[in-house]
Tab-separated table of C-alpha atoms in Angstrom:
chain	number	residue	atom	x	y	z
A	1	MET	CA	144.363	64.910	58.716
A	2	ALA	CA	140.744	64.040	58.083
A	3	SER	CA	140.128	63.511	61.794
A	4	ARG	CA	141.625	66.947	62.570
A	5	LYS	CA	139.320	68.540	59.954
A	6	GLY	CA	136.330	66.766	61.493
A	7	ARG	CA	137.231	68.046	64.945
A	8	ASN	CA	137.483	71.614	63.607
A	9	GLN	CA	134.034	71.383	62.023
A	10	SER	CA	132.504	69.971	65.205
A	11	CYS	CA	134.001	72.827	67.250
A	12	ARG	CA	132.556	75.557	65.043
A	13	PRO	CA	129.052	75.547	66.645
A	14	ALA	CA	130.577	75.815	70.120
A	15	VAL	CA	132.831	78.687	69.053
A	16	TRP	CA	129.906	80.461	67.400
A	17	ALA	CA	127.781	80.095	70.564
A	18	LEU	CA	130.661	81.400	72.710
A	19	ASN	CA	131.099	84.442	70.463
A	20	LEU	CA	127.349	85.103	70.656
A	21	LEU	CA	127.345	84.992	74.447
A	22	LEU	CA	130.386	87.278	74.605
A	23	GLY	CA	128.672	89.652	72.204
A	24	ILE	CA	125.552	89.771	74.376
A	25	GLY	CA	127.593	90.408	77.494
A	26	LEU	CA	129.902	93.021	76.026
A	27	PHE	CA	127.485	94.751	73.630
A	28	PRO	CA	123.941	94.334	74.990
A	29	ALA	CA	122.682	97.281	72.941
A	30	LEU	CA	123.332	95.282	69.777
A	31	VAL	CA	120.813	92.620	70.748
A	32	GLN	CA	118.201	94.836	72.408
A	33	ALA	CA	114.682	93.762	71.550
A	34	GLU	CA	112.780	96.049	69.259
A	35	CYS	CA	109.820	98.145	70.326
A	36	LYS	CA	106.720	96.197	69.327
A	37	VAL	CA	103.570	98.086	68.418
A	38	GLU	CA	100.142	96.465	68.385
A	39	THR	CA	97.068	98.192	67.000
A	40	GLY	CA	93.439	97.156	66.827
A	41	GLY	CA	93.559	95.044	63.692
A	42	THR	CA	90.115	93.801	62.781
A	43	ASN	CA	88.700	95.337	65.990
A	44	ALA	CA	89.944	98.838	65.189
A	45	ALA	CA	86.506	100.056	64.173
A	46	ALA	CA	85.099	99.322	67.647
A	47	VAL	CA	88.078	100.025	69.917
A	48	PHE	CA	90.931	102.544	69.696
A	49	THR	CA	93.855	100.233	70.431
A	50	LEU	CA	97.552	100.855	70.925
A	51	HIS	CA	99.864	98.541	72.852
A	52	LEU	CA	103.575	99.265	73.225
A	53	SER	CA	105.704	96.400	74.456
A	54	GLU	CA	107.831	96.463	77.606
A	55	THR	CA	110.938	96.637	75.412
A	56	CYS	CA	110.061	100.145	74.217
A	57	THR	CA	112.295	102.894	75.570
A	58	GLU	CA	110.963	106.110	77.064
A	59	ALA	CA	112.044	107.967	73.943
A	60	GLU	CA	110.099	105.529	71.759
A	61	ARG	CA	107.006	105.944	73.933
A	62	GLU	CA	107.313	109.716	73.749
A	63	ALA	CA	107.636	109.532	69.962
A	64	ARG	CA	104.398	107.512	69.818
A	65	ALA	CA	102.515	109.614	72.383
A	66	VAL	CA	98.732	109.514	72.091
A	67	SER	CA	96.886	112.807	71.802
A	68	ALA	CA	93.946	113.298	74.146
A	69	LYS	CA	92.110	114.937	71.231
A	70	ASP	CA	92.396	111.734	69.199
A	71	LEU	CA	91.011	109.729	72.113
A	72	MET	CA	88.114	112.136	72.593
A	73	ARG	CA	87.238	111.874	68.897
A	74	ALA	CA	87.261	108.073	69.148
A	75	LEU	CA	85.057	108.099	72.261
A	76	ALA	CA	82.620	110.560	70.672
A	77	THR	CA	82.083	108.173	67.762
A	78	GLY	CA	81.218	105.284	70.078
A	79	ARG	CA	84.579	103.504	70.182
A	80	GLY	CA	86.151	102.062	73.297
A	81	VAL	CA	89.763	102.574	74.361
A	82	ASP	CA	92.453	99.921	74.922
A	83	LEU	CA	95.901	101.364	75.639
A	84	ALA	CA	98.968	99.767	77.197
A	85	GLY	CA	102.444	101.151	77.797
A	86	VAL	CA	101.667	104.531	76.232
A	87	VAL	CA	101.994	108.225	77.079
A	88	ILE	CA	98.832	110.327	76.804
A	89	GLN	CA	99.299	114.039	76.229
A	90	GLY	CA	96.499	116.500	76.968
A	91	ASP	CA	93.228	116.620	78.882
A	92	LEU	CA	90.461	114.045	78.693
A	93	VAL	CA	87.327	116.045	79.503
A	94	LEU	CA	84.674	113.348	79.408
A	95	ASP	CA	81.659	115.586	80.057
A	96	GLU	CA	82.201	116.975	76.541
A	97	LEU	CA	80.985	113.684	75.065
A	98	PRO	CA	77.519	113.903	73.469
A	99	ALA	CA	74.555	113.795	75.844
A	100	GLN	CA	71.584	111.526	75.238
A	101	LYS	CA	68.524	110.081	76.910
A	102	VAL	CA	68.803	106.660	78.514
A	103	ALA	CA	66.230	105.275	76.063
A	104	ALA	CA	68.572	106.108	73.176
A	105	VAL	CA	71.560	104.192	74.581
A	106	LYS	CA	72.131	101.013	72.586
A	107	GLY	CA	73.610	97.671	73.537
A	108	LEU	CA	72.533	97.625	77.204
A	109	SER	CA	71.452	94.526	79.051
A	110	LEU	CA	67.996	94.574	80.586
A	111	GLU	CA	69.516	94.857	84.067
A	112	ASP	CA	71.753	97.786	83.088
A	113	ARG	CA	68.886	99.573	81.356
A	114	ARG	CA	66.728	99.261	84.462
A	115	LEU	CA	69.585	100.668	86.532
A	116	LEU	CA	69.981	103.697	84.264
A	117	GLU	CA	66.233	104.269	84.128
A	118	GLY	CA	66.434	104.782	87.879
A	119	LEU	CA	68.480	107.975	87.347
A	120	ASN	CA	65.289	110.056	87.285
A	121	GLY	CA	65.374	110.753	83.573
A	122	GLU	CA	68.700	112.582	83.658
A	123	GLU	CA	70.764	112.677	80.475
A	124	VAL	CA	73.860	110.520	80.203
A	125	HIS	CA	77.179	110.791	78.401
A	126	VAL	CA	78.253	107.327	77.295
A	127	ILE	CA	81.580	105.567	76.726
A	128	HIS	CA	80.806	102.367	74.831
A	129	GLY	CA	82.962	99.314	75.428
A	130	PRO	CA	86.166	99.159	77.459
A	131	PHE	CA	88.109	102.066	78.921
A	132	VAL	CA	91.551	100.533	79.415
A	133	ILE	CA	94.690	102.574	80.142
A	134	LYS	CA	97.249	100.306	81.799
A	135	HIS	CA	100.999	100.521	82.398
A	136	SER	CA	100.824	104.041	80.992
A	137	GLN	CA	101.350	107.712	81.836
A	138	VAL	CA	98.512	110.243	81.633
A	139	ARG	CA	99.979	113.746	81.431
A	140	GLY	CA	96.866	115.807	81.731
A	141	ARG	CA	93.495	115.879	83.406
A	142	LEU	CA	90.995	113.030	83.393
A	143	VAL	CA	87.773	114.707	84.454
A	144	ASN	CA	83.999	114.593	84.354
A	145	ARG	CA	82.632	117.981	85.446
A	146	LEU	CA	78.930	117.138	85.288
A	147	LYS	CA	76.725	118.696	87.955
A	148	GLN	CA	73.616	117.083	86.484
A	149	GLY	CA	73.329	113.828	84.592
A	150	PHE	CA	75.881	111.030	84.627
A	151	LEU	CA	78.792	109.636	82.686
A	152	VAL	CA	78.165	105.974	81.847
A	153	ILE	CA	80.959	103.534	80.958
A	154	THR	CA	79.479	100.294	79.635
A	155	GLY	CA	82.642	98.172	79.625
A	156	PRO	CA	85.433	97.439	82.105
A	157	VAL	CA	87.657	100.245	83.349
A	158	VAL	CA	91.277	99.152	83.778
A	159	LEU	CA	93.907	101.592	85.090
A	160	ILE	CA	96.451	99.066	86.373
A	161	GLN	CA	99.922	100.526	87.095
A	162	THR	CA	99.112	103.799	85.375
A	163	GLY	CA	100.388	107.136	86.626
A	164	PHE	CA	98.188	110.230	86.563
A	165	SER	CA	100.156	113.472	86.829
A	166	GLY	CA	97.038	115.651	86.635
A	167	PRO	CA	93.838	115.631	88.684
A	168	VAL	CA	91.360	112.798	88.214
A	169	ASP	CA	87.664	113.486	88.740
A	170	LEU	CA	85.317	110.702	87.715
A	171	SER	CA	82.458	111.877	89.916
A	172	ARG	CA	78.873	111.140	88.855
A	173	THR	CA	79.958	108.111	86.868
A	174	VAL	CA	78.097	104.832	86.515
A	175	PHE	CA	80.516	101.958	85.949
A	176	LEU	CA	78.601	99.068	84.364
A	177	GLY	CA	81.738	96.895	84.232
A	178	LEU	CA	84.475	95.998	86.687
A	179	VAL	CA	86.832	98.790	87.751
A	180	ASP	CA	90.481	97.866	88.361
A	181	GLY	CA	92.848	100.620	89.442
A	182	SER	CA	95.305	98.334	91.220
A	183	SER	CA	98.816	99.788	91.663
A	184	ALA	CA	97.804	103.018	89.941
A	185	LYS	CA	99.377	106.262	91.172
A	186	PHE	CA	97.420	109.482	91.515
A	187	GLU	CA	99.779	112.415	91.987
A	188	GLN	CA	96.989	114.952	92.456
A	189	GLU	CA	93.371	114.852	93.625
A	190	SER	CA	91.256	111.810	92.803
A	191	TYR	CA	87.496	112.202	93.127
A	192	PHE	CA	84.878	109.460	92.767
A	193	VAL	CA	81.872	111.285	94.239
A	194	GLN	CA	78.334	109.891	93.826
A	195	ASP	CA	79.560	107.021	91.685
A	196	ARG	CA	77.937	103.624	91.089
A	197	PHE	CA	80.322	100.669	90.981
A	198	THR	CA	77.920	97.985	89.791
A	199	GLN	CA	80.460	95.152	89.347
A	200	GLY	CA	82.840	96.104	92.121
A	201	ALA	CA	86.147	97.921	92.217
A	202	MET	CA	89.758	97.027	92.966
A	203	PHE	CA	92.296	99.595	94.142
A	204	SER	CA	94.817	97.224	95.725
A	205	GLU	CA	98.268	98.730	96.366
A	206	THR	CA	97.060	101.979	94.785
A	207	ARG	CA	98.723	105.225	95.856
A	208	PHE	CA	96.352	108.147	96.067
A	209	GLY	CA	97.259	111.835	96.084
A	210	PRO	CA	96.681	114.768	98.462
A	211	HIS	CA	92.897	114.310	98.512
A	212	ALA	CA	90.796	111.220	97.773
A	213	ARG	CA	86.995	111.381	97.800
A	214	TYR	CA	84.380	108.633	97.432
A	215	HIS	CA	81.600	110.654	99.053
A	216	ARG	CA	78.115	109.090	98.687
A	217	SER	CA	79.268	106.432	96.216
A	218	MET	CA	77.719	102.975	96.064
A	219	PHE	CA	79.618	99.723	95.608
A	220	THR	CA	77.189	97.041	94.465
A	221	GLY	CA	80.071	94.595	93.956
A	222	PRO	CA	83.103	93.945	96.183
A	223	ALA	CA	85.342	96.896	97.070
A	224	ILE	CA	89.019	96.017	97.468
A	225	PHE	CA	91.452	98.635	98.785
A	226	ARG	CA	93.928	96.135	100.234
A	227	GLY	CA	97.333	97.745	100.819
A	228	ALA	CA	96.241	101.101	99.371
A	229	ASP	CA	98.143	104.200	100.467
A	230	PHE	CA	96.297	107.445	101.257
A	231	PRO	CA	98.850	110.207	101.999
A	232	GLY	CA	96.262	113.015	102.051
A	233	LEU	CA	92.746	113.736	103.262
A	234	THR	CA	90.452	110.786	102.587
A	235	GLU	CA	86.657	110.727	102.464
A	236	PHE	CA	84.436	107.679	102.378
A	237	LEU	CA	81.513	109.646	103.797
A	238	GLU	CA	78.059	108.063	103.402
A	239	VAL	CA	79.432	105.334	101.137
A	240	VAL	CA	77.355	102.160	100.783
A	241	PHE	CA	79.138	98.809	100.509
A	242	GLU	CA	76.581	96.222	99.370
A	243	GLN	CA	79.174	93.441	99.325
A	244	ASP	CA	82.464	92.828	101.129
A	245	ALA	CA	84.836	95.774	101.545
A	246	ASN	CA	88.513	95.110	102.185
A	247	PHE	CA	90.823	97.822	103.568
A	248	SER	CA	93.324	95.459	105.178
A	249	ARG	CA	96.905	96.794	105.334
A	250	ALA	CA	95.780	100.160	103.956
A	251	ALA	CA	97.515	103.261	105.340
A	252	PHE	CA	95.743	106.564	106.005
A	253	HIS	CA	98.266	109.304	106.766
A	254	MET	CA	95.930	112.302	107.179
A	255	GLY	CA	92.401	112.842	108.473
A	256	THR	CA	90.070	110.072	107.353
A	257	GLY	CA	86.275	110.017	107.305
A	258	PHE	CA	84.091	106.928	107.212
A	259	SER	CA	81.188	108.715	108.861
A	260	GLY	CA	77.780	107.569	107.682
A	261	VAL	CA	79.250	104.559	105.900
A	262	GLN	CA	77.016	101.500	105.524
A	263	CYS	CA	78.733	98.114	105.495
A	264	ARG	CA	75.976	95.709	104.523
A	265	ALA	CA	78.405	92.787	104.175
A	266	LYS	CA	81.787	92.094	105.777
A	267	CYS	CA	84.199	94.979	106.241
A	268	ASP	CA	87.877	94.282	106.847
A	269	PHE	CA	90.117	96.899	108.477
A	270	SER	CA	92.673	94.406	109.787
A	271	SER	CA	96.260	95.708	110.054
A	272	THR	CA	95.085	99.092	108.785
A	273	GLN	CA	97.075	102.150	109.875
A	274	PHE	CA	95.456	105.470	110.816
A	275	ASP	CA	98.132	108.126	111.453
A	276	ARG	CA	95.703	110.993	112.070
A	277	GLU	CA	92.090	111.394	113.153
A	278	ALA	CA	89.674	108.686	112.006
A	279	PHE	CA	85.927	109.276	112.106
A	280	PHE	CA	83.280	106.540	111.997
A	281	LEU	CA	80.360	108.654	113.265
A	282	PHE	CA	76.931	107.169	112.488
A	283	ALA	CA	78.615	104.271	110.647
A	284	ARG	CA	76.533	101.118	110.385
A	285	PHE	CA	77.995	97.626	110.274
A	286	ASP	CA	75.288	95.079	109.435
A	287	ARG	CA	77.669	92.127	109.263
A	288	ALA	CA	80.934	91.150	110.880
A	289	VAL	CA	83.653	93.800	110.846
A	290	THR	CA	87.273	93.313	111.874
A	291	PHE	CA	89.793	95.823	113.189
A	292	ALA	CA	92.285	93.164	114.337
A	293	SER	CA	95.838	94.572	114.510
A	294	ALA	CA	94.660	97.965	113.250
A	295	ARG	CA	96.662	100.909	114.654
A	296	PHE	CA	95.086	104.250	115.544
A	297	HIS	CA	97.859	106.788	116.194
A	298	ALA	CA	95.486	109.720	116.876
A	299	GLN	CA	91.899	110.220	117.993
A	300	SER	CA	89.314	107.776	116.652
A	301	ASP	CA	85.608	108.498	117.001
A	302	PHE	CA	82.861	105.865	116.716
A	303	SER	CA	80.098	108.022	118.182
A	304	ASP	CA	76.563	106.924	117.228
A	305	ALA	CA	77.947	103.991	115.202
A	306	THR	CA	76.006	100.715	115.146
A	307	PHE	CA	77.587	97.253	115.223
A	308	LYS	CA	74.899	94.623	114.612
A	309	GLU	CA	77.325	91.714	115.079
A	310	PRO	CA	80.256	91.245	117.483
A	311	ASP	CA	83.274	93.420	116.718
A	312	ASP	CA	86.931	93.011	117.612
A	313	LEU	CA	87.846	96.626	118.379
A	314	ALA	CA	89.584	95.288	121.484
A	315	GLN	CA	92.200	93.713	119.195
A	316	ALA	CA	93.159	97.076	117.706
A	317	THR	CA	95.813	99.354	119.148
A	318	PHE	CA	94.939	102.911	120.166
A	319	THR	CA	97.310	105.724	121.116
A	320	ARG	CA	94.248	107.493	122.534
A	321	ALA	CA	91.129	105.753	123.794
A	322	PRO	CA	88.417	105.697	121.112
A	323	VAL	CA	85.291	107.797	121.526
A	324	LEU	CA	82.250	105.511	121.880
A	325	THR	CA	79.502	107.987	122.708
A	326	ARG	CA	76.095	106.372	122.056
A	327	THR	CA	77.800	103.574	120.129
A	328	ALA	CA	75.635	100.467	119.834
A	329	ARG	CA	77.740	97.299	120.171
A	330	VAL	CA	77.036	93.626	120.679
A	331	THR	CA	80.496	93.032	122.114
A	332	SER	CA	80.989	93.953	125.768
A	333	ALA	CA	84.798	94.108	125.670
A	334	VAL	CA	85.952	97.691	125.983
A	335	PRO	CA	88.522	98.658	123.342
A	336	GLY	CA	91.410	100.852	124.298
A	337	ARG	CA	94.612	98.841	124.248
A	338	GLN	CA	96.992	101.727	124.215
A	339	GLU	CA	100.166	102.042	122.214
A	340	ALA	CA	103.083	103.691	123.917
A	341	GLY	CA	103.732	107.141	122.548
A	342	PRO	CA	107.214	108.603	121.943
A	343	PHE	CA	107.329	110.259	125.393
A	344	SER	CA	106.370	107.123	127.296
A	345	GLN	CA	108.898	105.143	125.284
A	346	GLN	CA	111.631	107.610	126.288
A	347	VAL	CA	110.618	107.345	129.947
A	348	THR	CA	110.776	103.555	129.723
A	349	ILE	CA	114.276	103.692	128.243
A	350	VAL	CA	115.473	106.082	130.992
A	351	LEU	CA	114.076	103.819	133.711
A	352	LEU	CA	115.742	100.770	132.158
A	353	VAL	CA	119.105	102.551	131.990
A	354	ALA	CA	118.739	103.705	135.621
A	355	ALA	CA	117.879	100.179	136.754
A	356	LEU	CA	120.866	98.769	134.884
A	357	GLY	CA	123.151	101.362	136.465
A	358	LEU	CA	121.831	100.533	139.926
A	359	LEU	CA	122.405	96.823	139.323
A	360	VAL	CA	126.013	97.467	138.244
A	361	TYR	CA	126.599	99.620	141.351
A	362	ILE	CA	125.281	96.884	143.666
A	363	LEU	CA	127.425	94.224	142.034
A	364	LYS	CA	130.587	96.352	142.318
A	365	SER	CA	129.920	97.183	145.963
A	366	LYS	CA	129.895	93.510	146.982
């Protein structure tokens, strides 16, 4: 009797564990993790912080939506922003932040101050500290409408895996920290005109909208657009890349302009896809540049471009021969490996079928 009682007691943990597993499998909602909310804590005075965990439902995120007005008030008082997993409602109009002279900006390193002093005395609108909006949804505009002066962001800018349903215009912005927009999604226009990326920028696997512009921007640090998708018009006109620029595996689906670009370090266009016209007029490549396995499905124009080191354009595939009028190249190999178009592919198939039919006829006649 005692041994039977002992066996029953020893079985209870196993039975309890089995019931728990069955409960998880049959009623997962009962054990769903709660929505965890993290705020700034002791750092709240310096940074507006709100992190919602991955376990939060869409309804819970909507219920805790962040007002753009609250963010603007925080930025105007000198606080940074650190948001994760949130929904932002409303427009962030950053040119409405207070203007000031460069000499009045506090907390700058000597190098950054010298950089800003080179802006010809123009006033600046400053975001102090980080500007982080990751794994989030921005349901409004994010814009800087300045025609004179600059927006200055002193800390890192992180937009990883964030969706922007409204237009984004961060033109005339000086980024003193690293910019990371990897895997972000811009549903409308995204403009970064006349910007300064002092620590580099990453837009790997980023999906841009109907129009992307980086006209006359300068990348002092590395520029990484590996695997980025550009479904609309794309402009990198007169952009300066001081360090390596990586566009490998990027896809440009509409007209694309790299005219006047200056690649002062290595530029990588390997396995890049150009579905429509691609212009590299007056482009200058001071260091090695690679187009290996790149595919040009429409006209490409390298007129007046300068290659100061050997290029590998011959390893790219062209549906139409590239235009090389007055192009200065070290490499003597003539690019122009042509890719069969739809019509030529159809002709090839017809010829193969005809040849197969002829072969069958000859075999039957023997």
